mmCIF file of C-alpha atoms and ligand atoms in Angstrom:
data_model
loop_
_atom_site.group_PDB
_atom_site.id
_atom_site.type_symbol
_atom_site.label_atom_id
_atom_site.label_comp_id
_atom_site.label_asym_id
_atom_site.label_seq_id
_atom_site.Cartn_x
_atom_site.Cartn_y
_atom_site.Cartn_z
ATOM 1 C CA UNK A 2 134.089 130.800 50.930
ATOM 2 C CA UNK A 3 136.348 129.881 53.842
ATOM 3 C CA UNK A 4 136.502 126.189 54.458
ATOM 4 C CA UNK A 5 136.646 125.389 58.154
ATOM 5 C CA UNK A 6 137.850 122.308 60.005
ATOM 6 C CA UNK A 7 135.798 119.176 59.355
ATOM 7 C CA UNK A 8 133.862 117.844 62.329
ATOM 8 C CA UNK A 9 131.979 114.635 61.566
ATOM 9 C CA UNK A 10 128.907 113.766 63.656
ATOM 10 C CA UNK A 11 129.081 110.990 66.246
ATOM 11 C CA UNK A 12 127.313 108.035 64.580
ATOM 12 C CA UNK A 13 126.675 104.478 65.670
ATOM 13 C CA UNK A 14 128.095 102.303 62.895
ATOM 14 C CA UNK A 15 126.102 99.099 62.478
ATOM 15 C CA UNK A 16 126.608 98.513 58.798
ATOM 16 C CA UNK A 17 128.988 96.253 56.861
ATOM 17 C CA UNK A 18 132.000 98.364 57.821
ATOM 18 C CA UNK A 19 133.529 100.570 58.942
ATOM 19 C CA UNK A 20 132.422 99.613 62.433
ATOM 20 C CA UNK A 21 132.594 101.903 65.452
ATOM 21 C CA UNK A 22 136.213 102.640 66.256
ATOM 22 C CA UNK A 23 137.224 102.324 69.879
ATOM 23 C CA UNK A 24 138.163 105.672 71.500
ATOM 24 C CA UNK A 25 141.394 103.966 72.607
ATOM 25 C CA UNK A 26 142.285 103.395 68.949
ATOM 26 C CA UNK A 27 141.506 107.001 67.994
ATOM 27 C CA UNK A 28 143.576 108.273 70.899
ATOM 28 C CA UNK A 29 146.506 106.034 69.902
ATOM 29 C CA UNK A 30 146.390 107.460 66.383
ATOM 30 C CA UNK A 31 146.811 111.003 67.666
ATOM 31 C CA UNK A 32 150.186 110.268 69.290
ATOM 32 C CA UNK A 33 153.333 111.908 67.852
ATOM 33 C CA UNK A 34 154.421 110.831 64.400
ATOM 34 C CA UNK A 35 157.963 109.439 64.364
ATOM 35 C CA UNK A 36 160.158 108.191 61.536
ATOM 36 C CA UNK A 37 159.240 104.882 59.928
ATOM 37 C CA UNK A 38 162.800 103.610 60.427
ATOM 38 C CA UNK A 39 163.086 104.975 63.983
ATOM 39 C CA UNK A 40 164.181 102.107 66.231
ATOM 40 C CA UNK A 41 161.210 102.748 68.519
ATOM 41 C CA UNK A 42 158.856 102.430 65.559
ATOM 42 C CA UNK A 43 160.610 99.289 64.377
ATOM 43 C CA UNK A 44 160.091 97.612 67.745
ATOM 44 C CA UNK A 45 156.405 98.588 67.576
ATOM 45 C CA UNK A 46 156.289 96.807 64.183
ATOM 46 C CA UNK A 47 157.751 93.695 65.790
ATOM 47 C CA UNK A 48 155.030 93.786 68.442
ATOM 48 C CA UNK A 49 152.440 94.271 65.718
ATOM 49 C CA UNK A 50 153.560 91.051 64.073
ATOM 50 C CA UNK A 51 153.221 89.152 67.349
ATOM 51 C CA UNK A 52 149.727 90.587 67.844
ATOM 52 C CA UNK A 53 148.667 89.790 64.285
ATOM 53 C CA UNK A 54 149.957 86.232 64.568
ATOM 54 C CA UNK A 55 147.749 85.843 67.624
ATOM 55 C CA UNK A 56 144.702 87.271 65.834
ATOM 56 C CA UNK A 57 145.251 84.950 62.865
ATOM 57 C CA UNK A 58 146.291 82.012 65.102
ATOM 58 C CA UNK A 59 149.445 81.429 63.116
ATOM 59 C CA UNK A 60 153.196 81.153 63.454
ATOM 60 C CA UNK A 61 153.686 82.403 59.875
ATOM 61 C CA UNK A 62 156.733 84.686 59.745
ATOM 62 C CA UNK A 63 155.233 86.555 56.782
ATOM 63 C CA UNK A 64 152.381 88.175 58.730
ATOM 64 C CA UNK A 65 151.977 91.938 58.492
ATOM 65 C CA UNK A 66 149.554 94.712 57.558
ATOM 66 C CA UNK A 67 149.526 95.873 53.939
ATOM 67 C CA UNK A 68 149.485 99.703 53.868
ATOM 68 C CA UNK A 69 146.082 99.962 52.183
ATOM 69 C CA UNK A 70 142.503 98.710 52.711
ATOM 70 C CA UNK A 71 141.194 95.134 52.554
ATOM 71 C CA UNK A 72 140.895 95.325 48.783
ATOM 72 C CA UNK A 73 144.670 95.808 48.596
ATOM 73 C CA UNK A 74 145.181 92.742 50.777
ATOM 74 C CA UNK A 75 143.071 90.835 48.275
ATOM 75 C CA UNK A 76 145.149 92.169 45.405
ATOM 76 C CA UNK A 77 148.413 91.400 47.260
ATOM 77 C CA UNK A 78 147.402 87.733 47.487
ATOM 78 C CA UNK A 79 146.433 87.436 43.843
ATOM 79 C CA UNK A 80 149.333 89.340 42.259
ATOM 80 C CA UNK A 81 151.870 87.359 44.264
ATOM 81 C CA UNK A 82 150.356 83.892 43.881
ATOM 82 C CA UNK A 83 148.990 83.961 40.350
ATOM 83 C CA UNK A 84 151.240 84.017 37.287
ATOM 84 C CA UNK A 85 150.041 84.577 33.726
ATOM 85 C CA UNK A 86 148.254 81.464 32.450
ATOM 86 C CA UNK A 87 147.598 80.011 35.921
ATOM 87 C CA UNK A 88 144.174 78.528 36.452
ATOM 88 C CA UNK A 89 142.375 79.662 39.618
ATOM 89 C CA UNK A 90 139.134 78.211 40.944
ATOM 90 C CA UNK A 91 137.085 81.045 42.448
ATOM 91 C CA UNK A 92 134.104 80.131 44.614
ATOM 92 C CA UNK A 93 131.543 82.911 44.405
ATOM 93 C CA UNK A 94 128.552 83.317 46.707
ATOM 94 C CA UNK A 95 128.360 87.109 46.814
ATOM 95 C CA UNK A 96 129.965 90.348 45.723
ATOM 96 C CA UNK A 97 133.504 89.726 46.923
ATOM 97 C CA UNK A 98 133.970 86.462 44.989
ATOM 98 C CA UNK A 99 133.305 88.558 41.883
ATOM 99 C CA UNK A 100 136.176 90.846 42.813
ATOM 100 C CA UNK A 101 138.442 87.822 43.139
ATOM 101 C CA UNK A 102 137.617 86.939 39.533
ATOM 102 C CA UNK A 103 138.594 90.466 38.458
ATOM 103 C CA UNK A 104 141.882 90.095 40.321
ATOM 104 C CA UNK A 105 142.698 86.742 38.716
ATOM 105 C CA UNK A 106 141.997 88.040 35.230
ATOM 106 C CA UNK A 107 144.002 91.227 35.715
ATOM 107 C CA UNK A 108 147.050 89.184 36.701
ATOM 108 C CA UNK A 109 146.728 87.195 33.474
ATOM 109 C CA UNK A 110 145.288 84.126 35.197
ATOM 110 C CA UNK A 111 142.293 82.076 34.120
ATOM 111 C CA UNK A 112 139.365 82.190 36.538
ATOM 112 C CA UNK A 113 137.106 79.149 36.732
ATOM 113 C CA UNK A 114 133.984 80.199 38.601
ATOM 114 C CA UNK A 115 132.104 77.968 41.011
ATOM 115 C CA UNK A 116 128.780 79.681 41.676
ATOM 116 C CA UNK A 117 126.640 79.302 44.749
ATOM 117 C CA UNK A 118 123.408 81.057 45.589
ATOM 118 C CA UNK A 119 123.838 84.439 47.249
ATOM 119 C CA UNK A 120 122.991 84.060 50.926
ATOM 120 C CA UNK A 121 124.353 80.517 51.111
ATOM 121 C CA UNK A 122 127.730 79.095 52.125
ATOM 122 C CA UNK A 123 130.105 77.785 49.438
ATOM 123 C CA UNK A 124 129.166 74.174 48.657
ATOM 124 C CA UNK A 125 132.265 71.944 49.147
ATOM 125 C CA UNK A 126 130.932 69.357 46.682
ATOM 126 C CA UNK A 127 130.835 71.940 43.894
ATOM 127 C CA UNK A 128 134.480 72.801 44.606
ATOM 128 C CA UNK A 129 135.419 69.106 44.484
ATOM 129 C CA UNK A 130 133.681 68.730 41.125
ATOM 130 C CA UNK A 131 135.385 71.825 39.716
ATOM 131 C CA UNK A 132 138.803 70.570 40.801
ATOM 132 C CA UNK A 133 138.154 67.170 39.203
ATOM 133 C CA UNK A 134 137.200 68.882 35.969
ATOM 134 C CA UNK A 135 140.232 71.225 36.148
ATOM 135 C CA UNK A 136 143.165 69.105 37.278
ATOM 136 C CA UNK A 137 145.591 71.808 36.093
ATOM 137 C CA UNK A 138 144.250 74.390 38.578
ATOM 138 C CA UNK A 139 146.902 75.914 40.851
ATOM 139 C CA UNK A 140 144.937 78.052 43.289
ATOM 140 C CA UNK A 141 141.533 77.966 45.009
ATOM 141 C CA UNK A 142 140.067 81.216 46.335
ATOM 142 C CA UNK A 143 136.992 81.851 48.436
ATOM 143 C CA UNK A 144 135.498 84.294 50.933
ATOM 144 C CA UNK A 145 135.232 82.990 54.497
ATOM 145 C CA UNK A 146 132.683 85.619 55.601
ATOM 146 C CA UNK A 147 130.647 87.080 52.717
ATOM 147 C CA UNK A 148 129.814 90.552 53.968
ATOM 148 C CA UNK A 149 127.480 91.174 51.049
ATOM 149 C CA UNK A 150 125.080 88.423 52.193
ATOM 150 C CA UNK A 151 125.998 87.445 55.770
ATOM 151 C CA UNK A 152 126.954 83.859 54.886
ATOM 152 C CA UNK A 153 129.850 81.978 56.450
ATOM 153 C CA UNK A 154 131.632 79.188 54.586
ATOM 154 C CA UNK A 155 133.486 76.214 56.028
ATOM 155 C CA UNK A 156 137.033 77.416 55.425
ATOM 156 C CA UNK A 157 138.700 74.364 56.979
ATOM 157 C CA UNK A 158 136.918 71.940 54.646
ATOM 158 C CA UNK A 159 137.412 74.083 51.534
ATOM 159 C CA UNK A 160 141.162 74.398 52.202
ATOM 160 C CA UNK A 161 141.401 70.624 52.722
ATOM 161 C CA UNK A 162 139.751 70.011 49.356
ATOM 162 C CA UNK A 163 142.100 72.502 47.669
ATOM 163 C CA UNK A 164 145.112 70.686 49.125
ATOM 164 C CA UNK A 165 143.842 67.264 48.024
ATOM 165 C CA UNK A 166 144.192 68.653 44.507
ATOM 166 C CA UNK A 167 147.591 70.292 45.111
ATOM 167 C CA UNK A 168 146.177 73.804 44.996
ATOM 168 C CA UNK A 169 147.071 76.711 47.252
ATOM 169 C CA UNK A 170 144.145 78.306 49.065
ATOM 170 C CA UNK A 171 143.609 82.079 49.209
ATOM 171 C CA UNK A 172 141.092 83.027 51.904
ATOM 172 C CA UNK A 173 139.270 86.360 52.301
ATOM 173 C CA UNK A 174 138.918 86.906 56.037
ATOM 174 C CA UNK A 175 138.187 90.633 55.943
ATOM 175 C CA UNK A 176 134.991 90.300 57.958
ATOM 176 C CA UNK A 177 135.804 87.116 59.878
ATOM 177 C CA UNK A 178 139.033 88.132 61.653
ATOM 178 C CA UNK A 179 138.268 88.740 65.325
ATOM 179 C CA UNK A 180 134.536 88.093 64.945
ATOM 180 C CA UNK A 181 134.210 84.405 64.247
ATOM 181 C CA UNK A 182 136.537 81.388 64.680
ATOM 182 C CA UNK A 183 139.467 81.513 62.275
ATOM 183 C CA UNK A 184 142.566 79.347 62.690
ATOM 184 C CA UNK A 185 145.139 79.896 59.986
ATOM 185 C CA UNK A 186 147.648 77.206 61.033
ATOM 186 C CA UNK A 187 145.170 74.577 62.181
ATOM 187 C CA UNK A 188 143.257 74.944 58.917
ATOM 188 C CA UNK A 189 146.489 75.042 56.846
ATOM 189 C CA UNK A 190 145.528 78.249 55.037
ATOM 190 C CA UNK A 191 148.226 79.217 52.497
ATOM 191 C CA UNK A 192 147.408 82.888 52.019
ATOM 192 C CA UNK A 193 144.931 85.061 53.878
ATOM 193 C CA UNK A 194 143.992 88.722 53.938
ATOM 194 C CA UNK A 195 141.796 90.762 56.224
ATOM 195 C CA UNK A 196 140.864 94.349 57.028
ATOM 196 C CA UNK A 197 141.070 96.650 60.009
ATOM 197 C CA UNK A 198 137.652 98.289 59.754
ATOM 198 C CA UNK A 199 135.364 95.314 60.404
ATOM 199 C CA UNK A 200 135.725 93.189 63.556
ATOM 200 C CA UNK A 201 139.037 94.737 64.616
ATOM 201 C CA UNK A 202 137.256 98.105 65.032
ATOM 202 C CA UNK A 203 140.182 100.097 63.756
ATOM 203 C CA UNK A 204 139.981 102.815 61.118
ATOM 204 C CA UNK A 205 139.787 101.650 57.472
ATOM 205 C CA UNK A 206 142.941 101.607 55.387
ATOM 206 C CA UNK A 207 145.081 98.674 56.475
ATOM 207 C CA UNK A 208 144.967 95.027 55.493
ATOM 208 C CA UNK A 209 146.553 92.367 57.696
ATOM 209 C CA UNK A 210 147.839 89.452 55.607
ATOM 210 C CA UNK A 211 149.593 86.174 56.358
ATOM 211 C CA UNK A 212 151.388 83.662 54.134
ATOM 212 C CA UNK A 213 152.647 80.177 54.991
ATOM 213 C CA UNK A 214 156.309 79.262 54.611
ATOM 214 C CA UNK A 215 155.509 77.125 51.611
ATOM 215 C CA UNK A 216 153.633 80.005 49.976
ATOM 216 C CA UNK A 217 156.517 82.356 50.666
ATOM 217 C CA UNK A 218 158.855 79.921 48.863
ATOM 218 C CA UNK A 219 156.494 79.841 45.883
ATOM 219 C CA UNK A 220 156.537 83.633 45.710
ATOM 220 C CA UNK A 221 160.349 83.678 45.839
ATOM 221 C CA UNK A 222 160.544 81.159 43.003
ATOM 222 C CA UNK A 223 158.096 82.753 40.575
ATOM 223 C CA UNK A 224 158.933 82.535 36.893
ATOM 224 C CA UNK A 225 157.689 86.085 36.265
ATOM 225 C CA UNK A 226 158.015 89.328 38.204
ATOM 226 C CA UNK A 227 155.011 90.311 40.313
ATOM 227 C CA UNK A 228 153.170 92.817 38.117
ATOM 228 C CA UNK A 229 152.638 95.284 40.962
ATOM 229 C CA UNK A 230 155.753 96.966 42.298
ATOM 230 C CA UNK A 231 153.971 98.203 45.428
ATOM 231 C CA UNK A 232 152.504 94.824 46.354
ATOM 232 C CA UNK A 233 155.464 92.607 45.430
ATOM 233 C CA UNK A 234 156.046 90.756 48.699
ATOM 234 C CA UNK A 235 159.642 90.035 47.754
ATOM 235 C CA UNK A 236 160.222 93.795 48.057
ATOM 236 C CA UNK A 237 157.830 94.500 50.945
ATOM 237 C CA UNK A 238 159.660 91.887 53.003
ATOM 238 C CA UNK A 239 162.763 94.064 52.876
ATOM 239 C CA UNK A 240 160.852 96.443 55.133
ATOM 240 C CA UNK A 241 158.590 94.138 57.167
ATOM 241 C CA UNK A 242 160.944 91.117 57.197
ATOM 242 C CA UNK A 243 162.291 90.026 60.566
ATOM 243 C CA UNK A 244 165.977 89.244 60.584
ATOM 244 C CA UNK A 245 167.573 91.646 58.110
ATOM 245 C CA UNK A 246 167.989 95.375 58.444
ATOM 246 C CA UNK A 247 164.846 97.288 57.436
ATOM 247 C CA UNK A 248 165.103 98.935 54.063
ATOM 248 C CA UNK A 249 162.908 101.738 52.779
ATOM 249 C CA UNK A 250 160.156 100.438 50.530
ATOM 250 C CA UNK A 251 157.349 102.925 51.118
ATOM 251 C CA UNK A 252 156.673 105.203 54.071
ATOM 252 C CA UNK A 253 154.475 103.217 56.414
ATOM 253 C CA UNK A 254 151.224 104.882 57.530
ATOM 254 C CA UNK A 255 152.759 105.478 60.940
ATOM 255 C CA UNK A 256 149.763 106.757 62.915
ATOM 256 C CA UNK A 257 147.358 104.309 61.297
ATOM 257 C CA UNK A 258 149.665 101.550 62.517
ATOM 258 C CA UNK A 259 149.529 102.947 66.063
ATOM 259 C CA UNK A 260 145.773 102.519 65.783
ATOM 260 C CA UNK A 261 145.991 98.925 64.599
ATOM 261 C CA UNK A 262 148.506 98.136 67.327
ATOM 262 C CA UNK A 263 146.035 99.434 69.933
ATOM 263 C CA UNK A 264 143.104 97.565 68.335
ATOM 264 C CA UNK A 265 145.107 94.339 68.512
ATOM 265 C CA UNK A 266 146.116 94.997 72.121
ATOM 266 C CA UNK A 267 142.404 95.384 72.918
ATOM 267 C CA UNK A 268 141.707 92.068 71.174
ATOM 268 C CA UNK A 269 144.497 90.380 73.111
ATOM 269 C CA UNK A 270 143.185 91.781 76.409
ATOM 270 C CA UNK A 271 139.706 90.457 75.711
ATOM 271 C CA UNK A 272 140.959 87.153 74.296
ATOM 272 C CA UNK A 273 140.026 85.806 70.878
ATOM 273 C CA UNK A 274 137.661 83.149 72.229
ATOM 274 C CA UNK A 275 135.852 85.761 74.317
ATOM 275 C CA UNK A 276 135.570 88.056 71.328
ATOM 276 C CA UNK A 277 134.062 85.269 69.201
ATOM 277 C CA UNK A 278 131.646 84.415 72.040
ATOM 278 C CA UNK A 279 130.633 88.069 72.453
ATOM 279 C CA UNK A 280 129.870 88.405 68.750
ATOM 280 C CA UNK A 281 127.742 85.249 68.917
ATOM 281 C CA UNK A 282 125.836 86.333 72.019
ATOM 282 C CA UNK A 283 124.961 89.774 70.684
ATOM 283 C CA UNK A 284 123.965 88.257 67.348
ATOM 284 C CA UNK A 285 121.546 85.888 69.098
ATOM 285 C CA UNK A 286 120.013 88.790 71.030
ATOM 286 C CA UNK A 287 119.594 90.895 67.883
ATOM 287 C CA UNK A 288 118.174 87.917 66.070
ATOM 288 C CA UNK A 289 115.612 87.254 68.818
ATOM 289 C CA UNK A 290 114.427 90.856 68.571
ATOM 290 C CA UNK A 291 114.290 90.952 64.777
ATOM 291 C CA UNK A 292 112.426 87.676 64.573
ATOM 292 C CA UNK A 293 109.989 88.730 67.297
ATOM 293 C CA UNK A 294 109.201 91.734 65.098
ATOM 294 C CA UNK A 295 108.538 89.386 62.212
ATOM 295 C CA UNK A 296 111.642 90.169 60.170
ATOM 296 C CA UNK A 297 113.374 87.296 58.362
ATOM 297 C CA UNK A 298 117.039 86.427 57.951
ATOM 298 C CA UNK A 299 118.335 85.868 54.428
ATOM 299 C CA UNK A 300 120.857 83.149 55.358
ATOM 300 C CA UNK A 301 119.861 79.722 56.794
ATOM 301 C CA UNK A 302 120.690 79.466 60.492
ATOM 302 C CA UNK A 303 123.679 77.114 60.227
ATOM 303 C CA UNK A 304 125.438 79.364 57.705
ATOM 304 C CA UNK A 305 124.894 82.743 59.397
ATOM 305 C CA UNK A 306 127.623 85.165 60.386
ATOM 306 C CA UNK A 307 127.185 86.617 63.869
ATOM 307 C CA UNK A 308 128.786 89.902 62.828
ATOM 308 C CA UNK A 309 126.699 90.568 59.702
ATOM 309 C CA UNK A 310 122.950 90.110 59.884
ATOM 310 C CA UNK A 311 121.203 90.311 56.522
ATOM 311 C CA UNK A 312 117.427 90.599 56.781
ATOM 312 C CA UNK A 313 114.786 90.890 54.082
ATOM 313 C CA UNK A 314 113.071 94.240 53.650
ATOM 314 C CA UNK A 315 109.316 93.727 54.255
ATOM 315 C CA UNK A 316 107.113 94.048 51.165
ATOM 316 C CA UNK A 317 106.154 97.569 50.245
ATOM 317 C CA UNK A 318 108.763 99.254 52.436
ATOM 318 C CA UNK A 319 111.149 101.819 50.936
ATOM 319 C CA UNK A 320 114.388 100.496 52.390
ATOM 320 C CA UNK A 321 116.428 103.628 51.657
ATOM 321 C CA UNK A 322 113.874 105.839 53.421
ATOM 322 C CA UNK A 323 114.134 103.689 56.546
ATOM 323 C CA UNK A 324 117.930 103.955 56.555
ATOM 324 C CA UNK A 325 117.715 107.707 56.053
ATOM 325 C CA UNK A 326 115.462 108.126 59.115
ATOM 326 C CA UNK A 327 117.675 105.857 61.216
ATOM 327 C CA UNK A 328 120.625 108.049 60.313
ATOM 328 C CA UNK A 329 118.941 111.414 60.859
ATOM 329 C CA UNK A 330 116.916 110.605 63.970
ATOM 330 C CA UNK A 331 119.071 107.979 65.674
ATOM 331 C CA UNK A 332 122.558 108.697 64.280
ATOM 332 C CA UNK A 333 122.453 105.004 63.442
ATOM 333 C CA UNK A 334 123.926 103.579 60.254
ATOM 334 C CA UNK A 335 122.870 100.177 58.932
ATOM 335 C CA UNK A 336 123.849 98.810 55.538
ATOM 336 C CA UNK A 337 121.913 98.521 52.295
ATOM 337 C CA UNK A 338 121.951 95.456 50.056
ATOM 338 C CA UNK A 339 124.889 95.102 47.685
ATOM 339 C CA UNK A 340 124.918 93.818 44.105
ATOM 340 C CA UNK A 341 122.072 91.376 43.434
ATOM 341 C CA UNK A 342 120.648 92.130 46.888
ATOM 342 C CA UNK A 343 120.403 95.903 46.439
ATOM 343 C CA UNK A 344 116.978 97.155 47.526
ATOM 344 C CA UNK A 345 115.994 93.781 48.970
ATOM 345 C CA UNK A 346 117.913 93.514 52.237
ATOM 346 C CA UNK A 347 119.331 95.451 55.123
ATOM 347 C CA UNK A 348 122.696 94.456 56.509
ATOM 348 C CA UNK A 349 123.070 95.015 60.224
ATOM 349 C CA UNK A 350 126.636 94.734 61.427
ATOM 350 C CA UNK A 351 127.615 93.798 64.955
ATOM 351 C CA UNK A 352 131.332 94.076 64.401
ATOM 352 C CA UNK A 353 134.116 94.474 66.917
ATOM 353 C CA UNK A 354 133.605 97.354 69.326
ATOM 354 C CA UNK A 355 130.064 97.838 67.912
ATOM 355 C CA UNK A 356 129.008 94.333 68.962
ATOM 356 C CA UNK A 357 127.535 95.217 72.344
ATOM 357 C CA UNK A 358 124.160 94.967 74.114
ATOM 358 C CA UNK A 359 123.572 98.717 73.971
ATOM 359 C CA UNK A 360 123.776 98.705 70.179
ATOM 360 C CA UNK A 361 121.529 95.656 69.931
ATOM 361 C CA UNK A 362 118.852 97.409 71.983
ATOM 362 C CA UNK A 363 119.308 100.760 70.233
ATOM 363 C CA UNK A 364 118.970 99.156 66.809
ATOM 364 C CA UNK A 365 115.867 97.190 67.774
ATOM 365 C CA UNK A 366 114.086 100.152 69.392
ATOM 366 C CA UNK A 367 114.988 102.385 66.475
ATOM 367 C CA UNK A 368 113.728 99.860 63.925
ATOM 368 C CA UNK A 369 110.558 99.342 65.941
ATOM 369 C CA UNK A 370 109.879 103.070 65.834
ATOM 370 C CA UNK A 371 110.919 103.784 62.250
ATOM 371 C CA UNK A 372 109.259 100.715 60.723
ATOM 372 C CA UNK A 373 106.131 101.688 62.624
ATOM 373 C CA UNK A 374 106.284 105.201 61.180
ATOM 374 C CA UNK A 375 106.535 103.901 57.608
ATOM 375 C CA UNK A 376 103.675 101.490 58.357
ATOM 376 C CA UNK A 377 105.672 98.339 57.737
ATOM 377 C CA UNK A 378 103.843 95.112 58.589
ATOM 378 C CA UNK A 379 105.765 94.309 61.787
ATOM 379 C CA UNK A 380 104.834 93.411 65.346
ATOM 380 C CA UNK A 381 105.535 96.435 67.509
ATOM 381 C CA UNK A 382 106.751 96.670 71.066
ATOM 382 C CA UNK A 383 108.123 93.132 71.380
ATOM 383 C CA UNK A 384 111.672 93.235 70.002
ATOM 384 C CA UNK A 385 113.490 94.738 72.974
ATOM 385 C CA UNK A 386 111.953 92.277 75.443
ATOM 386 C CA UNK A 387 112.942 89.347 73.241
ATOM 387 C CA UNK A 388 116.510 90.614 72.981
ATOM 388 C CA UNK A 389 116.767 91.319 76.697
ATOM 389 C CA UNK A 390 115.731 87.766 77.476
ATOM 390 C CA UNK A 391 118.638 86.497 75.344
ATOM 391 C CA UNK A 392 121.066 88.971 76.837
ATOM 392 C CA UNK A 393 120.141 87.891 80.347
ATOM 393 C CA UNK A 394 120.528 84.189 79.524
HETATM 394 C C1 PLP B 425 135.053 94.983 53.290
HETATM 395 C C2 PLP B 425 135.481 93.765 52.541
HETATM 396 C C3 PLP B 425 136.517 93.780 51.596
HETATM 397 C C4 PLP B 425 137.203 95.041 51.174
HETATM 398 O O1 PLP B 425 137.795 95.729 52.205
HETATM 399 P P1 PLP B 425 138.057 97.325 52.032
HETATM 400 O O2 PLP B 425 138.713 97.687 53.309
HETATM 401 O O3 PLP B 425 136.713 97.923 51.820
HETATM 402 O O4 PLP B 425 138.930 97.495 50.855
HETATM 403 C C5 PLP B 425 136.872 92.597 51.002
HETATM 404 N N1 PLP B 425 136.261 91.442 51.305
HETATM 405 C C6 PLP B 425 135.245 91.381 52.187
HETATM 406 C C7 PLP B 425 134.588 90.077 52.476
HETATM 407 C C8 PLP B 425 134.828 92.535 52.833
HETATM 408 O O5 PLP B 425 133.829 92.494 53.707
#
C-alpha cells in the first residue's frame, strides 16, 4: 500500500489538553528552519525568555523552555533538586501528584505522601503537620492546577508553609500558566514547570520552567551529579544561559520554539490579567449552562479551576459513548476521567485559545443534543440560554 500525506480533521479541542492551537502559532511554526546557533535564532531565544518571564511573573534569569513536554519539565525539577536520600513531601490530590512520587523515588529520594481527596484542593494544615513530623524534609512538591480533577490549590500559602520549614517548593503549573493567576516572584516559588499545550494554546512538546537564584545556587552546589545528562541544568544553561557564548547541548526544536514565541506574543498582546479574566468569564458561562441542564461539578466552587471543568456523568449514562458521538457528529473532543475518576466524570477544558464564547455554546448545544439522544436524565433546551445570560453580563 502507498501511504499518503497525513491530513488530520479539524477538531474543537475541549479536553484536558492539547487545547486548540491558534492559527497564528501554526503559521509561525511553518516558517523557515534556521540553525540553532544562528545569531537571529539566538536573539529570538532572548525574546522568548523575556516573554516567559512575563507569563510566569518573574525576574528569574533561569527561565526557559525545556525541549520536551510538561512531563519533562516535571522531571527536570526533580532530578536537579533532589539528591539521593533527600526527603520530599509530595502533596497528592490527583493523578499528577502520583507522578511526582515516581519522580522522587527514581532520583533516589524518599517521598512522604500527603493525601487529599481527589477533587479537592491540597489542605495546607495537612502539609504543616507533615512538615512537623518530618523536620529533615528538603523539598515540598504540589500541583497548582490538578488537571485530572479540576481542583486549584492555594500555591502562595503552600509555598509559605514550605519555606517556614526551610524546604524548597516545586510547583506544577502545567495547566495554570496563562489560565489562572500565578505569580512566581510574589509567591516566592523556588522551582516551577509548565506546558505549552494547555492554556498557552501552543502545540504539545515544550515545557517552560523557571528557577529562583537561590535554587540555581543549590543546583550548582550539589554533592552528586544530576542523574540525567539531558536535563542537567548546569549543562543546559550553557545553551540557554544569558551572558556567556551559547554552546551546543542539544539541537533545539527550532520550529516548535517559533510556535511558543508566537503563543507568548499573543498572551502579551492580550495581557495576562485579561487572559485570566477571559478564562473565568467563559467558565462561569459554561457552568451556568451545565448546571441549568442538571449536571454537577465535582469540585466545590471555591476550589474550581476555570480552565478545567470536571462534571459527574449522570447515572446510567455510558460516558465513552457520549464522547464518541461528540467527536463524530460535532468534531468536539472533551476529556474522560483519569485514574480513580475514570468512567465517572467528563473533563471539559476551556484552555487558552479554546476558552471562547463560541466553544461554550457549541459544547452546551452538543451536550444537550447528545445527552438527549442517549436518554440521560437532563433538562433539555435550557443550557444555551443560561450561558448566554452569563456571557451578556
Ligand atoms: C498535562 C499535565 C502534565 C504533563 O504534561 P505533558 O505535556 O502531557 O507531558 C503534568 N502536570 C499537569 C498538571 C498536567 O495537566
